[in-house]
Amino acid sequence: MSIALHLNNLDVSYGAIQALRGVDVTVNQGEIVTLIGANGAGKSTLLRAASGMVRARSGRVEFLGEDISRLSIASIVSRGLIHCPEGRRIFANMTVKENLELGAYLRTDKQGISDDYERALTYFPRLRERLAQSAGTLSGGEQQMLAIGRSLMSRPKLLMLDEPSLGLAPILVQEIFRIIVTINAESGTSILLVEQNANQALAVANRAYVLETGTITLSGNAADLKSNPEVQKAYLGHG
Amino acid sequence: MTKPINYVIALAILGVLATLSVILPIYMDDLVYRVLMLSGIAVIMAVSLNLINGFTGQFSIGHAGFQAVGAYVGAALTVYGHNDIFGHLPKDGQIGTGWMSLAVGAGPMLASMLAGGLAAALIGYIVGLPSLRLRGDYLAIVTLGFGEIIRVIVENNDSVGGPRGFSGNLDIGVSVPAITNFFWVFGVAIVVILFARNLRFSISGLQYLAVREDEVAAQAVGIDTTRTKVNAFVIGSFFAGVGGSLFAHYEQTILISSFNFVRSFDFVTIVVLGGLGSVTGSIISALVLTALPEILRSSLGAQFNQYRLVSYALLLIVMMLVRPQGIFGRGELSFAKLRNKFKKPATQ
């Protein structure tokens, strides 16, 4: 299996505060990898460093074998490494349709765009009913669907999802996770999933990393981690 | 897009503008004509500021500074370029009215607007690039400081009159020519409005709104947010410079102290009042806020002027309480919408 994303010995600081130290993370093609950890452990920073929104102080970010550490965010997006940021961050005063169209901002292949548009609406049929509605009037779950749908419009080779289940009702959390698995299975899109809901995340992922105060403390098969007593105690509410 | 019918419409509009430009100064009351011209220039300034403050969500409070750049560069070109390029203009700058004046003034006006606009755009780029890389209120601080820099530069530059104002050069005996007319003011206004409207409703125009809505999300879909902001700022500055050149060649005397913070704030008031992001709102608001003081002045007398800013402040406070999104919010006035509004009661 070939490597999609490789974070190599990554150090990231915000001013004097070091957020990530010597982080090594690999996502293989076609895999779902989840990153679990407490608040402030550096999970979002890791995604931001991969997508170029913050710059690493040292270390490398490699995507499909290419060093992308110095590339602009736009050229990273155009290579297919798509970051769906935390907190939905939809364009509230635009329509649902405009939000989706902006996902394809860098693309010029009209046929491909309209195929992906149909595909996104197939995954999220509720968005189809609300195409002309302004996105700010959607419910929380629908906004999250829109955010993922917008990311799909960028045709990701690797999709990085930051807390997609945040603030959603349990039944919606189930649905979002189900769709993430479907996306991965149907299109082979690799997924790097950051979640507080470790239970669900470990259930859908192939492999997992545990991040604690900026360092990776554990990694391995998702199933193994799920039965690891330390993980159970710290993140799964057992014990 | 370029159907022949569009050329016909464009030609017809140009014809109407030119005709009005000849007729209006003769038949219209001088004061009314003056208010009309100043309103037209205010529309150009407001819609161009709306590109920056409304569409892209930045906060520039130095629009009068860019107008000053356009005014001084444009006027300096027609005055100092008189001997070499614009010798066909009378030295006292009075080209009169009528069809001939349109033809005589066209070349210098176009050159002056272009020079003023490009100068303002260049300075907009220099000022905007560093400050727009940052988020938040840096642009406001920088544009505020920029206005002061322009004032100091002009006040210490005797070739454009320094603090006395610029109306020409006595040594060569050339005045700032009166080449601004209805045709140019409203022609440019239409261009700015169409430009803003196309920006608002095109897919690539969505990027400006996206930056205003959420910069992180805009980056996540691959929009270069700094470039988008700089683009809007440079385009807005360009049209402010064009508006400055039109203003200079209408007034024929420009005083640097009048392009101050208060005037910048007048433009901000117009844009906020009309609705940040609404082109229609900026147009209506510019027309009303330019005409209203003149009407009040002529009905209440000159002492109204001292209450003008008080009334603006009150107007803004009331506006923020009653309708914080501005008169038009982010919406536009369109005939389709109006039709729907009139239809609705009938169907009920």
PDB file of N, CA and C in Angstrom, chain A residues 156-197:
ATOM      1  N   PRO A 156     -11.224  15.408  -3.126  1.00  0.00           N
ATOM      2  CA  PRO A 156     -10.069  15.077  -2.285  1.00  0.00           C
ATOM      3  C   PRO A 156      -9.486  13.713  -2.612  1.00  0.00           C
ATOM      4  N   LYS A 157      -8.149  13.648  -2.580  1.00  0.00           N
ATOM      5  CA  LYS A 157      -7.501  12.334  -2.570  1.00  0.00           C
ATOM      6  C   LYS A 157      -7.351  11.910  -1.123  1.00  0.00           C
ATOM      7  N   LEU A 158      -7.135  12.932  -0.270  1.00  0.00           N
ATOM      8  CA  LEU A 158      -7.127  12.673   1.166  1.00  0.00           C
ATOM      9  C   LEU A 158      -7.965  13.766   1.827  1.00  0.00           C
ATOM     10  N   LEU A 159      -8.939  13.344   2.595  1.00  0.00           N
ATOM     11  CA  LEU A 159      -9.832  14.289   3.247  1.00  0.00           C
ATOM     12  C   LEU A 159      -9.513  14.323   4.738  1.00  0.00           C
ATOM     13  N   MET A 160      -9.213  15.530   5.232  1.00  0.00           N
ATOM     14  CA  MET A 160      -8.922  15.662   6.659  1.00  0.00           C
ATOM     15  C   MET A 160     -10.128  16.308   7.335  1.00  0.00           C
ATOM     16  N   LEU A 161     -10.775  15.566   8.219  1.00  0.00           N
ATOM     17  CA  LEU A 161     -11.993  16.053   8.865  1.00  0.00           C
ATOM     18  C   LEU A 161     -11.689  16.394  10.321  1.00  0.00           C
ATOM     19  N   ASP A 162     -11.977  17.623  10.696  1.00  0.00           N
ATOM     20  CA  ASP A 162     -11.701  18.057  12.064  1.00  0.00           C
ATOM     21  C   ASP A 162     -13.001  18.098  12.864  1.00  0.00           C
ATOM     22  N   GLU A 163     -13.160  17.154  13.756  1.00  0.00           N
ATOM     23  CA  GLU A 163     -14.327  17.083  14.650  1.00  0.00           C
ATOM     24  C   GLU A 163     -15.668  17.159  13.914  1.00  0.00           C
ATOM     25  N   PRO A 164     -15.917  16.252  12.971  1.00  0.00           N
ATOM     26  CA  PRO A 164     -17.185  16.339  12.234  1.00  0.00           C
ATOM     27  C   PRO A 164     -18.412  16.080  13.102  1.00  0.00           C
ATOM     28  N   SER A 165     -18.247  15.441  14.269  1.00  0.00           N
ATOM     29  CA  SER A 165     -19.429  15.111  15.072  1.00  0.00           C
ATOM     30  C   SER A 165     -19.683  16.136  16.169  1.00  0.00           C
ATOM     31  N   LEU A 166     -18.875  17.204  16.174  1.00  0.00           N
ATOM     32  CA  LEU A 166     -18.958  18.176  17.265  1.00  0.00           C
ATOM     33  C   LEU A 166     -20.351  18.799  17.370  1.00  0.00           C
ATOM     34  N   GLY A 167     -20.934  18.665  18.542  1.00  0.00           N
ATOM     35  CA  GLY A 167     -22.197  19.351  18.819  1.00  0.00           C
ATOM     36  C   GLY A 167     -23.403  18.776  18.088  1.00  0.00           C
ATOM     37  N   LEU A 168     -23.317  17.518  17.656  1.00  0.00           N
ATOM     38  CA  LEU A 168     -24.450  16.942  16.929  1.00  0.00           C
ATOM     39  C   LEU A 168     -25.202  15.935  17.802  1.00  0.00           C
ATOM     40  N   ALA A 169     -26.477  15.782  17.510  1.00  0.00           N
ATOM     41  CA  ALA A 169     -27.285  14.792  18.218  1.00  0.00           C
ATOM     42  C   ALA A 169     -26.770  13.389  17.878  1.00  0.00           C
ATOM     43  N   PRO A 170     -26.857  12.452  18.835  1.00  0.00           N
ATOM     44  CA  PRO A 170     -26.299  11.102  18.618  1.00  0.00           C
ATOM     45  C   PRO A 170     -26.720  10.467  17.299  1.00  0.00           C
ATOM     46  N   ILE A 171     -27.968  10.646  16.919  1.00  0.00           N
ATOM     47  CA  ILE A 171     -28.424   9.988  15.692  1.00  0.00           C
ATOM     48  C   ILE A 171     -27.728  10.578  14.472  1.00  0.00           C
ATOM     49  N   LEU A 172     -27.436  11.885  14.532  1.00  0.00           N
ATOM     50  CA  LEU A 172     -26.724  12.529  13.429  1.00  0.00           C
ATOM     51  C   LEU A 172     -25.263  12.116  13.410  1.00  0.00           C
ATOM     52  N   VAL A 173     -24.694  11.927  14.609  1.00  0.00           N
ATOM     53  CA  VAL A 173     -23.310  11.476  14.683  1.00  0.00           C
ATOM     54  C   VAL A 173     -23.179  10.142  13.948  1.00  0.00           C
ATOM     55  N   GLN A 174     -24.119   9.225  14.220  1.00  0.00           N
ATOM     56  CA  GLN A 174     -24.137   7.936  13.525  1.00  0.00           C
ATOM     57  C   GLN A 174     -24.147   8.133  12.014  1.00  0.00           C
ATOM     58  N   GLU A 175     -25.026   9.028  11.569  1.00  0.00           N
ATOM     59  CA  GLU A 175     -25.190   9.222  10.131  1.00  0.00           C
ATOM     60  C   GLU A 175     -23.908   9.779   9.502  1.00  0.00           C
ATOM     61  N   ILE A 176     -23.314  10.768  10.165  1.00  0.00           N
ATOM     62  CA  ILE A 176     -22.084  11.354   9.632  1.00  0.00           C
ATOM     63  C   ILE A 176     -20.992  10.281   9.515  1.00  0.00           C
ATOM     64  N   PHE A 177     -20.845   9.478  10.550  1.00  0.00           N
ATOM     65  CA  PHE A 177     -19.816   8.431  10.503  1.00  0.00           C
ATOM     66  C   PHE A 177     -20.109   7.426   9.405  1.00  0.00           C
ATOM     67  N   ARG A 178     -21.392   7.074   9.239  1.00  0.00           N
ATOM     68  CA  ARG A 178     -21.761   6.143   8.188  1.00  0.00           C
ATOM     69  C   ARG A 178     -21.363   6.697   6.819  1.00  0.00           C
ATOM     70  N   ILE A 179     -21.594   7.995   6.636  1.00  0.00           N
ATOM     71  CA  ILE A 179     -21.281   8.597   5.338  1.00  0.00           C
ATOM     72  C   ILE A 179     -19.771   8.663   5.118  1.00  0.00           C
ATOM     73  N   ILE A 180     -19.027   8.932   6.190  1.00  0.00           N
ATOM     74  CA  ILE A 180     -17.566   8.966   6.065  1.00  0.00           C
ATOM     75  C   ILE A 180     -17.055   7.608   5.570  1.00  0.00           C
ATOM     76  N   VAL A 181     -17.594   6.539   6.149  1.00  0.00           N
ATOM     77  CA  VAL A 181     -17.194   5.204   5.728  1.00  0.00           C
ATOM     78  C   VAL A 181     -17.575   4.959   4.267  1.00  0.00           C
ATOM     79  N   THR A 182     -18.785   5.408   3.897  1.00  0.00           N
ATOM     80  CA  THR A 182     -19.229   5.219   2.513  1.00  0.00           C
ATOM     81  C   THR A 182     -18.320   5.945   1.530  1.00  0.00           C
ATOM     82  N   ILE A 183     -17.977   7.182   1.871  1.00  0.00           N
ATOM     83  CA  ILE A 183     -17.104   7.958   0.983  1.00  0.00           C
ATOM     84  C   ILE A 183     -15.790   7.208   0.780  1.00  0.00           C
ATOM     85  N   ASN A 184     -15.241   6.717   1.881  1.00  0.00           N
ATOM     86  CA  ASN A 184     -13.974   6.000   1.822  1.00  0.00           C
ATOM     87  C   ASN A 184     -14.090   4.727   0.989  1.00  0.00           C
ATOM     88  N   ALA A 185     -15.203   4.014   1.179  1.00  0.00           N
ATOM     89  CA  ALA A 185     -15.346   2.733   0.492  1.00  0.00           C
ATOM     90  C   ALA A 185     -15.609   2.926  -0.997  1.00  0.00           C
ATOM     91  N   GLU A 186     -16.449   3.911  -1.328  1.00  0.00           N
ATOM     92  CA  GLU A 186     -16.868   4.041  -2.730  1.00  0.00           C
ATOM     93  C   GLU A 186     -15.822   4.685  -3.614  1.00  0.00           C
ATOM     94  N   SER A 187     -15.122   5.692  -3.081  1.00  0.00           N
ATOM     95  CA  SER A 187     -14.198   6.416  -3.962  1.00  0.00           C
ATOM     96  C   SER A 187     -12.744   6.162  -3.585  1.00  0.00           C
ATOM     97  N   GLY A 188     -12.507   5.384  -2.538  1.00  0.00           N
ATOM     98  CA  GLY A 188     -11.133   5.121  -2.138  1.00  0.00           C
ATOM     99  C   GLY A 188     -10.410   6.330  -1.577  1.00  0.00           C
ATOM    100  N   THR A 189     -11.178   7.360  -1.201  1.00  0.00           N
ATOM    101  CA  THR A 189     -10.572   8.559  -0.620  1.00  0.00           C
ATOM    102  C   THR A 189      -9.984   8.227   0.754  1.00  0.00           C
ATOM    103  N   SER A 190      -8.713   8.527   0.933  1.00  0.00           N
ATOM    104  CA  SER A 190      -8.111   8.342   2.251  1.00  0.00           C
ATOM    105  C   SER A 190      -8.691   9.386   3.192  1.00  0.00           C
ATOM    106  N   ILE A 191      -8.811   9.014   4.466  1.00  0.00           N
ATOM    107  CA  ILE A 191      -9.412   9.944   5.413  1.00  0.00           C
ATOM    108  C   ILE A 191      -8.580  10.015   6.678  1.00  0.00           C
ATOM    109  N   LEU A 192      -8.296  11.256   7.086  1.00  0.00           N
ATOM    110  CA  LEU A 192      -7.643  11.480   8.368  1.00  0.00           C
ATOM    111  C   LEU A 192      -8.660  12.188   9.244  1.00  0.00           C
ATOM    112  N   LEU A 193      -9.071  11.494  10.304  1.00  0.00           N
ATOM    113  CA  LEU A 193     -10.217  11.938  11.077  1.00  0.00           C
ATOM    114  C   LEU A 193      -9.772  12.340  12.479  1.00  0.00           C
ATOM    115  N   VAL A 194     -10.032  13.587  12.822  1.00  0.00           N
ATOM    116  CA  VAL A 194      -9.760  14.043  14.181  1.00  0.00           C
ATOM    117  C   VAL A 194     -11.065  14.012  14.955  1.00  0.00           C
ATOM    118  N   GLU A 195     -11.078  13.330  16.094  1.00  0.00           N
ATOM    119  CA  GLU A 195     -12.343  13.210  16.819  1.00  0.00           C
ATOM    120  C   GLU A 195     -12.167  13.222  18.328  1.00  0.00           C
ATOM    121  N   GLN A 196     -13.155  13.809  18.992  1.00  0.00           N
ATOM    122  CA  GLN A 196     -13.238  13.675  20.449  1.00  0.00           C
ATOM    123  C   GLN A 196     -14.015  12.403  20.778  1.00  0.00           C
ATOM    124  N   ASN A 197     -14.927  12.044  19.862  1.00  0.00           N
ATOM    125  CA  ASN A 197     -15.741  10.859  20.051  1.00  0.00           C
ATOM    126  C   ASN A 197     -14.908   9.636  19.677  1.00  0.00           C
TER     127      ASN A 197
END
